[in-house]
Amino acid sequence: MKKIKNHIDELFKDIPRNKETEMVKQEIIQNLEEKVFYLMDQGKEQEDAINKAIVEFGDIEDLKKELGVKEPKKKNMSKLNLEFSIWGSGLIIAFFIFINLYYTPNTIWAIYPIFAILWWPLSMYFVWSRKKWSE
């Protein structure tokens, strides 16, 4: 039954430890062990019964809401993504211009990949503006 205890401990690792959560954990472990004994009485092997009980238990998202655990707020990374795309595309464009002027100064071919590269910061700008206006 150590497998059940380890599984429940893993599910509860993000939940702050207090008296209420410890009581809930013990109750869940007890219920799962009773389920395992019931399944073993029905003819299942112990390992199969443990696995079936764990699978049927599922996750604890509803329990987290009941215990008042808040989900961490996601950071808005769109501005940082825009800045990286501007700097990255600037460096790539400079690289293409250098290669073009160094190896084939009489043929201007770098403009074609430059137009393709400019879509990256343009798309990041639209993502940033959408996030900015939705806040």
CSV table of N, CA and C in Angstrom, one decimal:
chain,number,residue,atom,x,y,z
A,1,MET,N,0.8,-1.2,0.0
A,1,MET,CA,0.0,0.0,0.0
A,1,MET,C,0.9,1.3,0.0
A,2,LYS,N,2.2,1.0,0.0
A,2,LYS,CA,3.1,2.2,-0.1
A,2,LYS,C,2.9,2.9,-1.4
A,3,LYS,N,2.6,2.2,-2.4
A,3,LYS,CA,2.4,2.9,-3.7
A,3,LYS,C,1.2,3.9,-3.7
A,4,ILE,N,0.2,3.5,-3.0
A,4,ILE,CA,-1.0,4.5,-2.8
A,4,ILE,C,-0.5,5.7,-2.1
A,5,LYS,N,0.2,5.5,-1.0
A,5,LYS,CA,0.6,6.6,-0.2
A,5,LYS,C,1.6,7.5,-1.0
A,6,ASN,N,2.5,7.0,-1.7
A,6,ASN,CA,3.4,7.8,-2.6
A,6,ASN,C,2.6,8.5,-3.6
A,7,HIS,N,1.6,7.9,-4.2
A,7,HIS,CA,0.8,8.6,-5.2
A,7,HIS,C,0.1,9.7,-4.7
A,8,ILE,N,-0.6,9.6,-3.5
A,8,ILE,CA,-1.3,10.6,-2.9
A,8,ILE,C,-0.4,11.8,-2.4
A,9,ASP,N,0.8,11.4,-1.9
A,9,ASP,CA,1.8,12.4,-1.5
A,9,ASP,C,2.2,13.3,-2.8
A,10,GLU,N,2.3,12.6,-3.9
A,10,GLU,CA,2.7,13.3,-5.1
A,10,GLU,C,1.6,14.2,-5.6
A,11,LEU,N,0.4,13.8,-5.4
A,11,LEU,CA,-0.8,14.7,-5.8
A,11,LEU,C,-0.9,15.9,-4.9
A,12,PHE,N,-0.5,15.7,-3.6
A,12,PHE,CA,-0.7,16.8,-2.7
A,12,PHE,C,0.6,17.6,-2.5
A,13,LYS,N,1.6,17.5,-3.3
A,13,LYS,CA,2.9,18.2,-3.1
A,13,LYS,C,2.7,19.7,-3.3
A,14,ASP,N,1.8,20.2,-4.1
A,14,ASP,CA,1.6,21.6,-4.3
A,14,ASP,C,0.7,22.2,-3.3
A,15,ILE,N,0.0,21.4,-2.5
A,15,ILE,CA,-1.0,21.9,-1.5
A,15,ILE,C,-0.3,22.2,-0.2
A,16,PRO,N,-0.5,23.4,0.4
A,16,PRO,CA,0.2,23.7,1.7
A,16,PRO,C,-0.3,22.7,2.7
A,17,ARG,N,0.7,22.3,3.6
A,17,ARG,CA,0.4,21.3,4.6
A,17,ARG,C,-0.2,22.0,5.8
A,18,ASN,N,-1.4,21.5,6.2
A,18,ASN,CA,-2.0,21.9,7.4
A,18,ASN,C,-2.9,20.7,7.9
A,19,LYS,N,-3.5,21.0,9.0
A,19,LYS,CA,-4.3,19.9,9.7
A,19,LYS,C,-5.4,19.4,8.7
A,20,GLU,N,-6.1,20.3,8.1
A,20,GLU,CA,-7.2,19.9,7.2
A,20,GLU,C,-6.7,19.0,6.0
A,21,THR,N,-5.6,19.5,5.4
A,21,THR,CA,-5.1,18.7,4.2
A,21,THR,C,-4.6,17.3,4.6
A,22,GLU,N,-4.0,17.2,5.8
A,22,GLU,CA,-3.5,15.9,6.3
A,22,GLU,C,-4.7,15.0,6.6
A,23,MET,N,-5.8,15.6,7.1
A,23,MET,CA,-7.0,14.7,7.4
A,23,MET,C,-7.5,14.2,6.1
A,24,VAL,N,-7.6,15.1,5.1
A,24,VAL,CA,-8.1,14.7,3.8
A,24,VAL,C,-7.3,13.7,3.1
A,25,LYS,N,-5.9,13.8,3.2
A,25,LYS,CA,-5.0,12.9,2.7
A,25,LYS,C,-5.2,11.5,3.3
A,26,GLN,N,-5.3,11.5,4.6
A,26,GLN,CA,-5.5,10.2,5.3
A,26,GLN,C,-6.8,9.5,4.9
A,27,GLU,N,-7.8,10.3,4.7
A,27,GLU,CA,-9.1,9.8,4.3
A,27,GLU,C,-9.1,9.2,2.9
A,28,ILE,N,-8.4,9.9,2.0
A,28,ILE,CA,-8.3,9.4,0.7
A,28,ILE,C,-7.5,8.1,0.6
A,29,ILE,N,-6.4,8.1,1.4
A,29,ILE,CA,-5.6,6.8,1.5
A,29,ILE,C,-6.4,5.7,2.0
A,30,GLN,N,-7.2,6.0,3.1
A,30,GLN,CA,-8.0,4.9,3.7
A,30,GLN,C,-9.0,4.4,2.7
A,31,ASN,N,-9.7,5.3,1.9
A,31,ASN,CA,-10.7,4.9,0.9
A,31,ASN,C,-10.1,4.1,-0.2
A,32,LEU,N,-8.9,4.5,-0.6
A,32,LEU,CA,-8.2,3.8,-1.7
A,32,LEU,C,-7.8,2.4,-1.2
A,33,GLU,N,-7.3,2.3,0.0
A,33,GLU,CA,-6.9,1.0,0.5
A,33,GLU,C,-8.2,0.1,0.7
A,34,GLU,N,-9.3,0.6,1.1
A,34,GLU,CA,-10.5,-0.2,1.1
A,34,GLU,C,-10.9,-0.6,-0.3
A,35,LYS,N,-10.8,0.2,-1.3
A,35,LYS,CA,-11.1,-0.1,-2.6
A,35,LYS,C,-10.2,-1.3,-3.1
A,36,VAL,N,-8.9,-1.2,-2.7
A,36,VAL,CA,-7.9,-2.2,-3.1
A,36,VAL,C,-8.3,-3.6,-2.5
A,37,PHE,N,-8.7,-3.6,-1.2
A,37,PHE,CA,-9.1,-4.8,-0.5
A,37,PHE,C,-10.4,-5.4,-1.2
A,38,TYR,N,-11.3,-4.5,-1.6
A,38,TYR,CA,-12.5,-4.9,-2.2
A,38,TYR,C,-12.2,-5.6,-3.6
A,39,LEU,N,-11.3,-4.9,-4.3
A,39,LEU,CA,-10.9,-5.5,-5.6
A,39,LEU,C,-10.2,-6.8,-5.5
A,40,MET,N,-9.4,-6.9,-4.4
A,40,MET,CA,-8.7,-8.2,-4.2
A,40,MET,C,-9.7,-9.3,-3.8
A,41,ASP,N,-10.7,-8.9,-3.1
A,41,ASP,CA,-11.8,-9.9,-2.7
A,41,ASP,C,-12.5,-10.4,-4.0
A,42,GLN,N,-12.6,-9.5,-5.0
A,42,GLN,CA,-13.2,-9.8,-6.2
A,42,GLN,C,-12.3,-10.7,-7.1
A,43,GLY,N,-11.1,-10.9,-6.7
A,43,GLY,CA,-10.2,-11.8,-7.5
A,43,GLY,C,-9.1,-11.2,-8.2
A,44,LYS,N,-8.9,-9.9,-8.0
A,44,LYS,CA,-7.7,-9.2,-8.7
A,44,LYS,C,-6.5,-9.4,-7.9
A,45,GLU,N,-5.3,-9.4,-8.6
A,45,GLU,CA,-4.1,-9.4,-7.9
A,45,GLU,C,-3.8,-8.1,-7.2
A,46,GLN,N,-3.0,-8.0,-6.2
A,46,GLN,CA,-2.8,-6.8,-5.4
A,46,GLN,C,-2.3,-5.7,-6.3
A,47,GLU,N,-1.3,-5.9,-7.2
A,47,GLU,CA,-0.8,-4.8,-8.0
A,47,GLU,C,-1.8,-4.3,-9.0
A,48,ASP,N,-2.6,-5.2,-9.6
A,48,ASP,CA,-3.7,-4.7,-10.4
A,48,ASP,C,-4.8,-3.9,-9.7
A,49,ALA,N,-5.1,-4.4,-8.5
A,49,ALA,CA,-6.1,-3.7,-7.7
A,49,ALA,C,-5.6,-2.3,-7.3
A,50,ILE,N,-4.3,-2.2,-6.9
A,50,ILE,CA,-3.8,-0.9,-6.6
A,50,ILE,C,-3.8,0.1,-7.8
A,51,ASN,N,-3.4,-0.4,-8.9
A,51,ASN,CA,-3.4,0.4,-10.2
A,51,ASN,C,-4.8,0.8,-10.5
A,52,LYS,N,-5.7,-0.1,-10.5
A,52,LYS,CA,-7.1,0.2,-10.8
A,52,LYS,C,-7.7,1.3,-9.9
A,53,ALA,N,-7.4,1.1,-8.6
A,53,ALA,CA,-7.9,2.1,-7.6
A,53,ALA,C,-7.3,3.5,-7.9
A,54,ILE,N,-6.1,3.6,-8.2
A,54,ILE,CA,-5.4,4.8,-8.5
A,54,ILE,C,-6.0,5.5,-9.7
A,55,VAL,N,-6.2,4.7,-10.8
A,55,VAL,CA,-6.8,5.2,-12.0
A,55,VAL,C,-8.2,5.7,-11.8
A,56,GLU,N,-9.0,4.9,-11.1
A,56,GLU,CA,-10.4,5.3,-10.9
A,56,GLU,C,-10.5,6.6,-10.0
A,57,PHE,N,-9.5,6.8,-9.1
A,57,PHE,CA,-9.5,8.0,-8.2
A,57,PHE,C,-9.3,9.3,-9.1
A,58,GLY,N,-8.5,9.3,-10.1
A,58,GLY,CA,-8.3,10.4,-10.9
A,58,GLY,C,-7.4,11.5,-10.3
A,59,ASP,N,-7.7,12.7,-10.6
A,59,ASP,CA,-6.9,13.8,-10.1
A,59,ASP,C,-7.6,14.6,-9.0
A,60,ILE,N,-7.0,15.6,-8.5
A,60,ILE,CA,-7.6,16.3,-7.3
A,60,ILE,C,-7.9,17.7,-7.6
A,61,GLU,N,-8.2,18.1,-8.8
A,61,GLU,CA,-8.4,19.5,-9.1
A,61,GLU,C,-9.6,20.1,-8.4
A,62,ASP,N,-10.7,19.3,-8.3
A,62,ASP,CA,-11.8,19.8,-7.5
A,62,ASP,C,-11.5,19.9,-6.0
A,63,LEU,N,-10.7,19.0,-5.5
A,63,LEU,CA,-10.3,19.0,-4.1
A,63,LEU,C,-9.4,20.2,-3.9
A,64,LYS,N,-8.6,20.6,-4.8
A,64,LYS,CA,-7.7,21.8,-4.6
A,64,LYS,C,-8.6,23.0,-4.5
A,65,LYS,N,-9.6,23.1,-5.3
A,65,LYS,CA,-10.5,24.3,-5.3
A,65,LYS,C,-11.2,24.3,-3.9
A,66,GLU,N,-11.6,23.1,-3.4
A,66,GLU,CA,-12.3,23.0,-2.2
A,66,GLU,C,-11.4,23.5,-1.0
A,67,LEU,N,-10.1,23.1,-1.1
A,67,LEU,CA,-9.2,23.4,0.0
A,67,LEU,C,-8.6,24.9,-0.2
A,68,GLY,N,-9.0,25.6,-1.2
A,68,GLY,CA,-8.6,26.9,-1.4
A,68,GLY,C,-7.2,27.2,-2.0
A,69,VAL,N,-6.7,26.2,-2.7
A,69,VAL,CA,-5.4,26.3,-3.3
A,69,VAL,C,-5.6,27.1,-4.6
A,70,LYS,N,-4.8,28.2,-4.8
A,70,LYS,CA,-5.0,29.0,-6.0
A,70,LYS,C,-3.9,28.6,-7.0
A,71,GLU,N,-4.3,28.6,-8.2
A,71,GLU,CA,-3.4,28.3,-9.3
A,71,GLU,C,-2.4,29.5,-9.5
A,72,PRO,N,-1.2,29.2,-9.7
A,72,PRO,CA,-0.2,30.3,-10.0
A,72,PRO,C,-0.6,31.1,-11.2
A,73,LYS,N,-0.5,32.4,-11.1
A,73,LYS,CA,-0.8,33.3,-12.2
A,73,LYS,C,0.3,33.2,-13.3
A,74,LYS,N,-0.1,33.1,-14.5
A,74,LYS,CA,0.8,33.0,-15.6
A,74,LYS,C,1.3,34.4,-15.9
A,75,LYS,N,2.6,34.5,-16.2
A,75,LYS,CA,3.2,35.8,-16.6
A,75,LYS,C,2.9,36.1,-18.0
A,76,ASN,N,2.8,37.3,-18.3
A,76,ASN,CA,2.6,37.8,-19.7
A,76,ASN,C,4.0,38.0,-20.3
A,77,MET,N,4.3,37.0,-21.1
A,77,MET,CA,5.7,37.0,-21.7
A,77,MET,C,5.7,37.6,-23.1
A,78,SER,N,4.5,38.2,-23.6
A,78,SER,CA,4.4,38.7,-24.9
A,78,SER,C,5.4,39.8,-25.2
A,79,LYS,N,5.6,40.7,-24.2
A,79,LYS,CA,6.5,41.9,-24.5
A,79,LYS,C,7.9,41.4,-24.6
A,80,LEU,N,8.3,40.4,-23.8
A,80,LEU,CA,9.6,39.9,-23.8
A,80,LEU,C,9.8,39.2,-25.2
A,81,ASN,N,8.8,38.4,-25.6
A,81,ASN,CA,8.9,37.7,-26.9
A,81,ASN,C,9.1,38.7,-28.0
A,82,LEU,N,8.3,39.9,-28.0
A,82,LEU,CA,8.5,40.9,-29.0
A,82,LEU,C,9.9,41.4,-29.0
A,83,GLU,N,10.4,41.7,-27.8
A,83,GLU,CA,11.8,42.3,-27.8
A,83,GLU,C,12.8,41.3,-28.3
A,84,PHE,N,12.7,40.0,-27.9
A,84,PHE,CA,13.6,39.0,-28.5
A,84,PHE,C,13.5,38.9,-30.0
A,85,SER,N,12.3,38.9,-30.5
A,85,SER,CA,12.1,38.8,-31.9
A,85,SER,C,12.7,40.0,-32.7
A,86,ILE,N,12.6,41.2,-32.1
A,86,ILE,CA,13.2,42.3,-32.8
A,86,ILE,C,14.7,42.2,-32.8
A,87,TRP,N,15.3,41.9,-31.6
A,87,TRP,CA,16.7,41.7,-31.6
A,87,TRP,C,17.2,40.6,-32.4
A,88,GLY,N,16.5,39.5,-32.4
A,88,GLY,CA,16.9,38.3,-33.2
A,88,GLY,C,16.8,38.5,-34.6
A,89,SER,N,15.7,39.1,-35.1
A,89,SER,CA,15.6,39.4,-36.5
A,89,SER,C,16.6,40.4,-37.0
A,90,GLY,N,16.9,41.4,-36.1
A,90,GLY,CA,17.9,42.4,-36.5
A,90,GLY,C,19.3,41.7,-36.7
A,91,LEU,N,19.6,40.8,-35.8
A,91,LEU,CA,20.9,40.1,-36.0
A,91,LEU,C,21.0,39.2,-37.2
A,92,ILE,N,19.9,38.6,-37.5
A,92,ILE,CA,19.8,37.7,-38.7
A,92,ILE,C,19.9,38.6,-39.9
A,93,ILE,N,19.2,39.7,-39.9
A,93,ILE,CA,19.2,40.6,-41.1
A,93,ILE,C,20.6,41.1,-41.3
A,94,ALA,N,21.3,41.5,-40.2
A,94,ALA,CA,22.7,42.0,-40.4
A,94,ALA,C,23.6,40.9,-40.9
A,95,PHE,N,23.3,39.7,-40.5
A,95,PHE,CA,24.1,38.5,-41.0
A,95,PHE,C,23.9,38.4,-42.5
A,96,PHE,N,22.6,38.4,-43.0
A,96,PHE,CA,22.4,38.2,-44.4
A,96,PHE,C,23.0,39.4,-45.2
A,97,ILE,N,22.9,40.6,-44.7
A,97,ILE,CA,23.5,41.8,-45.4
A,97,ILE,C,25.0,41.6,-45.5
A,98,PHE,N,25.6,41.2,-44.4
A,98,PHE,CA,27.1,40.9,-44.5
A,98,PHE,C,27.4,39.9,-45.5
A,99,ILE,N,26.7,38.7,-45.5
A,99,ILE,CA,27.0,37.7,-46.4
A,99,ILE,C,26.8,38.1,-47.8
A,100,ASN,N,25.7,38.9,-48.1
A,100,ASN,CA,25.4,39.4,-49.4
A,100,ASN,C,26.5,40.3,-49.9
A,101,LEU,N,26.9,41.3,-49.1
A,101,LEU,CA,27.9,42.2,-49.5
A,101,LEU,C,29.3,41.6,-49.6
A,102,TYR,N,29.6,40.7,-48.8
A,102,TYR,CA,31.0,40.1,-48.8
A,102,TYR,C,31.2,39.1,-49.9
A,103,TYR,N,30.2,38.2,-50.2
A,103,TYR,CA,30.4,37.2,-51.2
A,103,TYR,C,29.9,37.6,-52.6
A,104,THR,N,28.8,38.3,-52.6
A,104,THR,CA,28.2,38.7,-54.0
A,104,THR,C,27.8,40.2,-53.9
A,105,PRO,N,28.7,41.1,-54.0
A,105,PRO,CA,28.4,42.5,-53.8
A,105,PRO,C,27.6,43.0,-55.1
A,106,ASN,N,27.7,42.4,-56.2
A,106,ASN,CA,27.1,42.9,-57.4
A,106,ASN,C,25.6,42.4,-57.5
A,107,THR,N,25.2,41.4,-56.7
A,107,THR,CA,23.9,40.9,-56.8
A,107,THR,C,23.2,41.1,-55.4
A,108,ILE,N,22.1,41.7,-55.4
A,108,ILE,CA,21.4,42.0,-54.1
A,108,ILE,C,20.3,40.9,-54.0
A,109,TRP,N,20.6,39.9,-53.2
A,109,TRP,CA,19.7,38.8,-53.0
A,109,TRP,C,19.2,38.8,-51.5
A,110,ALA,N,19.8,39.5,-50.6
A,110,ALA,CA,19.5,39.4,-49.2
A,110,ALA,C,18.1,40.0,-48.9
A,111,ILE,N,17.6,40.8,-49.8
A,111,ILE,CA,16.2,41.4,-49.5
A,111,ILE,C,15.1,40.3,-49.4
A,112,TYR,N,15.3,39.2,-50.1
A,112,TYR,CA,14.2,38.2,-50.0
A,112,TYR,C,14.2,37.5,-48.7
A,113,PRO,N,15.3,37.0,-48.1
A,113,PRO,CA,15.2,36.5,-46.8
A,113,PRO,C,14.8,37.5,-45.7
A,114,ILE,N,15.2,38.8,-46.0
A,114,ILE,CA,14.9,39.8,-45.0
A,114,ILE,C,13.4,40.0,-44.9
A,115,PHE,N,12.7,40.0,-46.0
A,115,PHE,CA,11.3,40.1,-46.0
A,115,PHE,C,10.6,38.9,-45.2
A,116,ALA,N,11.2,37.8,-45.4
A,116,ALA,CA,10.7,36.6,-44.7
A,116,ALA,C,10.9,36.7,-43.2
A,117,ILE,N,12.1,37.2,-42.8
A,117,ILE,CA,12.4,37.3,-41.4
A,117,ILE,C,11.6,38.4,-40.7
A,118,LEU,N,11.2,39.4,-41.4
A,118,LEU,CA,10.4,40.5,-40.8
A,118,LEU,C,9.0,40.0,-40.3
A,119,TRP,N,8.6,38.9,-40.7
A,119,TRP,CA,7.3,38.4,-40.3
A,119,TRP,C,7.3,38.0,-38.8
A,120,TRP,N,8.5,37.6,-38.3
A,120,TRP,CA,8.6,37.2,-36.9
A,120,TRP,C,8.3,38.3,-36.0
A,121,PRO,N,9.0,39.5,-36.0
A,121,PRO,CA,8.6,40.5,-35.1
A,121,PRO,C,7.2,41.1,-35.3
A,122,LEU,N,6.8,41.0,-36.6
A,122,LEU,CA,5.4,41.5,-36.9
A,122,LEU,C,4.4,40.7,-36.2
A,123,SER,N,4.6,39.4,-36.2
A,123,SER,CA,3.6,38.5,-35.6
A,123,SER,C,3.7,38.6,-34.1
A,124,MET,N,4.9,38.8,-33.5
A,124,MET,CA,5.0,39.0,-32.1
A,124,MET,C,4.4,40.3,-31.6
A,125,TYR,N,4.4,41.4,-32.5
A,125,TYR,CA,3.8,42.6,-32.2
A,125,TYR,C,2.3,42.5,-32.1
A,126,PHE,N,1.7,41.7,-33.0
A,126,PHE,CA,0.3,41.5,-32.9
A,126,PHE,C,-0.1,40.7,-31.7
A,127,VAL,N,0.7,39.7,-31.3
A,127,VAL,CA,0.4,38.9,-30.1
A,127,VAL,C,0.5,39.9,-28.9
A,128,TRP,N,1.5,40.7,-28.8
A,128,TRP,CA,1.7,41.6,-27.7
A,128,TRP,C,0.5,42.6,-27.6
A,129,SER,N,0.1,43.2,-28.8
A,129,SER,CA,-0.9,44.2,-28.7
A,129,SER,C,-2.3,43.5,-28.3
A,130,ARG,N,-2.5,42.3,-28.7
A,130,ARG,CA,-3.7,41.6,-28.3
A,130,ARG,C,-3.7,41.4,-26.8
A,131,LYS,N,-2.6,40.9,-26.3
A,131,LYS,CA,-2.5,40.7,-24.8
A,131,LYS,C,-2.7,42.1,-24.1
A,132,LYS,N,-2.1,43.1,-24.6
A,132,LYS,CA,-2.1,44.4,-24.0
A,132,LYS,C,-3.5,44.9,-23.9
A,133,TRP,N,-4.3,44.8,-25.0
A,133,TRP,CA,-5.6,45.3,-25.0
A,133,TRP,C,-6.6,44.5,-24.3
A,134,SER,N,-6.3,43.2,-24.1
A,134,SER,CA,-7.2,42.3,-23.4
A,134,SER,C,-7.1,42.5,-21.8
A,135,GLU,N,-6.1,43.1,-21.4
A,135,GLU,CA,-5.9,43.3,-19.9
A,135,GLU,C,-6.7,44.3,-19.4
